[in-house]
Every structure is written in structure tokens, then in C-alpha cells.
Amino acid sequence: MDRGILVTGGAHGIGKQICIDFIQAGDKVCFIDIDEKKSIDFAKEYPNLFYFHGNVAHQLTLKRFVEFAMEKLQRIDVLVNNACRGNKGILSSLSYEEFDYTLSIGLKAPYELSRLCKDELIKNKGRIINIASTRAFQSEPDSEAYASTKGGIVALTHALAISLGPDVLVNCIAPGWINVNEQQEFSREDCAAIPAGKVGTPKDISDMVLFLCQQDFITGETITVDGGMSKRMIYHGDWNWFYKF
Ligand code: NAD
């Protein structure tokens, strides 16, 4: 389709599949990633795939990434804010600095990239797709940094949708458990815990990204793609579910 696509964290997992699917749709893709080795190998595979090395936690890096992308793509139609990393929380006494660093990667970078790409996205009637997690809505113990970052990106999504509409539609995807390490088999118990009967794949998420980029009546939404895992009501003793203390 000849669109200019920006993806963060494109060297591996969900971000890599998103890059591949846009390339295969005929678009040009520029991605940023901190993992230089994986990124260089990946970028070699496609002529319309461009790699910028950097850490999205650094503001100046984001500015340089967008300048580089404009040079390579000449236009920006879609921004996919995918990069993030897990982090712990209060039970581990996660430091103020570590908490802030997680926010820098998963929340401040999506805001700053949206700001830097705003004029291009408005001009091209573009799209922003943010990647959250079901951790935005439910928690395990000791997960404050990651949960807050993901909750933040859900709110950032509807705020941006209201500010940038109708020119730019902004949506978010909340993945559940996605097999990003090409694990071949999962136990019957792991599959049974997910109402859809399987662990998700990066393709399950990238299909939703591409769908959200081709529709024009959804904005400000967060769409959960988790095989129904977060929809299960659990009471102790039901369906062989037992709490262990
Ligand atoms: P992944 O670890 O497989 O890939 C993440 C990529 O981002 C890597 O290539 C990594 O090098 C890059 N990256 C990490 N920190 C970076 C930084 N500071 N600057 C630049 N690049 C950086 O991750 P994934 O599982 O594909 O996750 C992608 C997104 O999906 C994340 O936002 C994650 O929170 C979310 N998510 C994943 C799952 C899952 O089960 N895999 C579930 C819910 C949400």
C-alpha cells in the first residue's frame, strides 16, 4: 500500500511480526530496537525495512529515529508503539528510578513519538496503534511498574484519540499470553487455562494491528486479544481451579 510505518521494538516477537505483515502488505517500515544484532539480521531480509539502533527511553533518540524514518520513508502513516519490558514492583522494593525507566520505555516514549509524528499523521490521515497488555486490567503480586505503564497507555490512547481525531484514529491492543519465543508445545493445563484453547501467537496481534489500520469507525479503544483468558470468572473449587496459599 506504500504507507510509511514506524514500529518500536521491531527486532523480535510481536513487533517483528508487525513489521513483516506491513512489509507484506506493500508498505515501507522503519523500526527502532535496542538489540543491534537481531535487528541488523532482520533488516537484511527485506529491502523496504529500515533499522534505527536506539533505546526508546531516551528523548533525543526518539527525535533522531523520526528524522531517520522521514529520510527513509518520506512519509509517516502509522505509528506502532510496541516496545516495552516487564518489571516488578513494591514487594521487590523496585526503586523510583527503575519504576520511572519502565514508564519511559512503555509510556513516555509512545507520547513523545506521537508528538513528533503528529503533523505527518494528521496530514496523511494516519493511525496510532499502542500495545498494552491485559496487565492493564488485572494483576499478579509485585507488578506495579509494568501494570501502571500498561494502564497508562490505555488512557494515553483515548486521550490522543480525542485530541487528534478525526484526522488520526488512535487505538490500543491488550494482548494476553503470546508465544514470542517459538516454544513448540504447551501443556494441556496451559492451553485449558485459555478459553480459546491455545497460547496466542504474534500473528494474532499483528492481524489486529493491520485491521485497526484499515477501518475508520473505531478510535480511542483498547481491544483485548487474549483468547478469553481475562474473561474467565474463577471461584475456588470450580472447574478444578484451586487456590494455593
Ligand atoms: P519481546 O521481548 O519479544 O520483543 C520486544 C522487542 O523490543 C525486542 O526486540 C527488544 O530488543 C525491544 N526493546 C525492548 N526494550 C527496548 C528499548 N528500551 N528500546 C528499544 N527497543 C527495545 O516482546 P513482546 O513479547 O513481543 O512484547 C511486545 C509488546 O507486547 C510489549 O509492549 C509487551 O509489553 C506486550 N505484551 C506482550 C505479551 C506476551 O505475552 N509476549 C503479553 C502482553 C503484552
mmCIF file of C-alpha atoms and ligand atoms in Angstrom, residues 8-15 32-35 38 54-57 82-85 101 105 131-134 146 150 175-181, ligand 1:
data_model
loop_
_atom_site.group_PDB
_atom_site.id
_atom_site.type_symbol
_atom_site.label_atom_id
_atom_site.label_comp_id
_atom_site.label_asym_id
_atom_site.label_seq_id
_atom_site.Cartn_x
_atom_site.Cartn_y
_atom_site.Cartn_z
ATOM 1 C CA THR A 8 9.176 0.374 18.143
ATOM 2 C CA GLY A 9 10.787 -2.850 19.360
ATOM 3 C CA GLY A 10 10.656 -4.411 15.891
ATOM 4 C CA ALA A 11 13.517 -6.911 16.151
ATOM 5 C CA HIS A 12 11.694 -9.663 17.995
ATOM 6 C CA GLY A 13 8.323 -11.078 18.995
ATOM 7 C CA ILE A 14 5.144 -9.130 18.316
ATOM 8 C CA GLY A 15 6.951 -6.086 16.879
ATOM 9 C CA ILE A 32 13.819 1.124 16.310
ATOM 10 C CA ASP A 33 15.265 -1.512 18.619
ATOM 11 C CA ILE A 34 17.903 -1.716 21.315
ATOM 12 C CA ASP A 35 19.107 -5.171 20.164
ATOM 13 C CA LYS A 38 18.942 -9.230 15.936
ATOM 14 C CA GLY A 54 18.475 3.012 19.930
ATOM 15 C CA ASN A 55 16.775 2.928 23.289
ATOM 16 C CA VAL A 56 13.256 4.403 23.229
ATOM 17 C CA ALA A 57 13.718 5.575 26.820
ATOM 18 C CA ASN A 82 5.123 -1.702 20.744
ATOM 19 C CA ALA A 83 8.374 -1.691 22.747
ATOM 20 C CA CYS A 84 8.154 -2.356 26.459
ATOM 21 C CA ARG A 85 9.701 -4.591 29.057
ATOM 22 C CA TYR A 101 12.594 3.799 33.497
ATOM 23 C CA ILE A 105 10.002 2.908 27.676
ATOM 24 C CA ILE A 131 0.379 -2.153 22.530
ATOM 25 C CA ALA A 132 -0.774 -2.529 26.127
ATOM 26 C CA SER A 133 -1.376 -5.812 27.979
ATOM 27 C CA THR A 134 -4.173 -7.455 29.921
ATOM 28 C CA TYR A 146 4.505 -2.859 34.345
ATOM 29 C CA LYS A 150 0.154 -0.539 30.600
ATOM 30 C CA PRO A 175 -2.516 -8.923 24.385
ATOM 31 C CA GLY A 176 -2.753 -11.826 26.781
ATOM 32 C CA TRP A 177 -0.193 -14.622 26.788
ATOM 33 C CA ILE A 178 1.660 -14.582 23.452
ATOM 34 C CA ASN A 179 4.302 -17.149 22.471
ATOM 35 C CA VAL A 180 7.148 -14.909 21.315
ATOM 36 C CA ASN A 181 9.915 -17.464 21.785
HETATM 37 P P1 NAD B 1 9.883 -9.183 23.007
HETATM 38 O O1 NAD B 1 10.754 -9.132 24.208
HETATM 39 O O2 NAD B 1 9.735 -10.470 22.275
HETATM 40 O O3 NAD B 1 10.354 -8.066 21.963
HETATM 41 C C1 NAD B 1 10.481 -6.742 22.390
HETATM 42 C C2 NAD B 1 11.432 -6.031 21.457
HETATM 43 O O4 NAD B 1 11.551 -4.684 21.954
HETATM 44 C C3 NAD B 1 12.839 -6.641 21.479
HETATM 45 O O5 NAD B 1 13.338 -6.731 20.163
HETATM 46 C C4 NAD B 1 13.638 -5.679 22.339
HETATM 47 O O6 NAD B 1 15.019 -5.631 21.988
HETATM 48 C C5 NAD B 1 12.930 -4.357 22.059
HETATM 49 N N1 NAD B 1 13.106 -3.383 23.152
HETATM 50 C C6 NAD B 1 12.950 -3.616 24.473
HETATM 51 N N2 NAD B 1 13.235 -2.511 25.173
HETATM 52 C C7 NAD B 1 13.586 -1.564 24.270
HETATM 53 C C8 NAD B 1 14.005 -0.212 24.379
HETATM 54 N N3 NAD B 1 14.142 0.369 25.579
HETATM 55 N N4 NAD B 1 14.277 0.479 23.252
HETATM 56 C C9 NAD B 1 14.178 -0.122 22.040
HETATM 57 N N5 NAD B 1 13.794 -1.407 21.870
HETATM 58 C C10 NAD B 1 13.504 -2.115 22.977
HETATM 59 O O7 NAD B 1 8.473 -8.610 23.500
HETATM 60 P P2 NAD B 1 6.992 -8.995 23.040
HETATM 61 O O8 NAD B 1 6.536 -10.097 23.918
HETATM 62 O O9 NAD B 1 6.924 -9.124 21.574
HETATM 63 O O10 NAD B 1 6.231 -7.688 23.518
HETATM 64 C C11 NAD B 1 5.869 -6.659 22.638
HETATM 65 C C12 NAD B 1 4.800 -5.814 23.315
HETATM 66 O O11 NAD B 1 3.691 -6.644 23.651
HETATM 67 C C13 NAD B 1 5.260 -5.171 24.627
HETATM 68 O O12 NAD B 1 4.678 -3.907 24.767
HETATM 69 C C14 NAD B 1 4.706 -6.125 25.672
HETATM 70 O O13 NAD B 1 4.519 -5.476 26.921
HETATM 71 C C15 NAD B 1 3.405 -6.511 25.026
HETATM 72 N N6 NAD B 1 2.832 -7.754 25.543
HETATM 73 C C16 NAD B 1 3.446 -8.967 25.327
HETATM 74 C C17 NAD B 1 2.857 -10.126 25.834
HETATM 75 C C18 NAD B 1 3.447 -11.508 25.624
HETATM 76 O O14 NAD B 1 2.928 -12.483 26.198
HETATM 77 N N7 NAD B 1 4.503 -11.646 24.832
HETATM 78 C C19 NAD B 1 1.665 -10.037 26.562
HETATM 79 C C20 NAD B 1 1.094 -8.797 26.759
HETATM 80 C C21 NAD B 1 1.678 -7.666 26.234
#
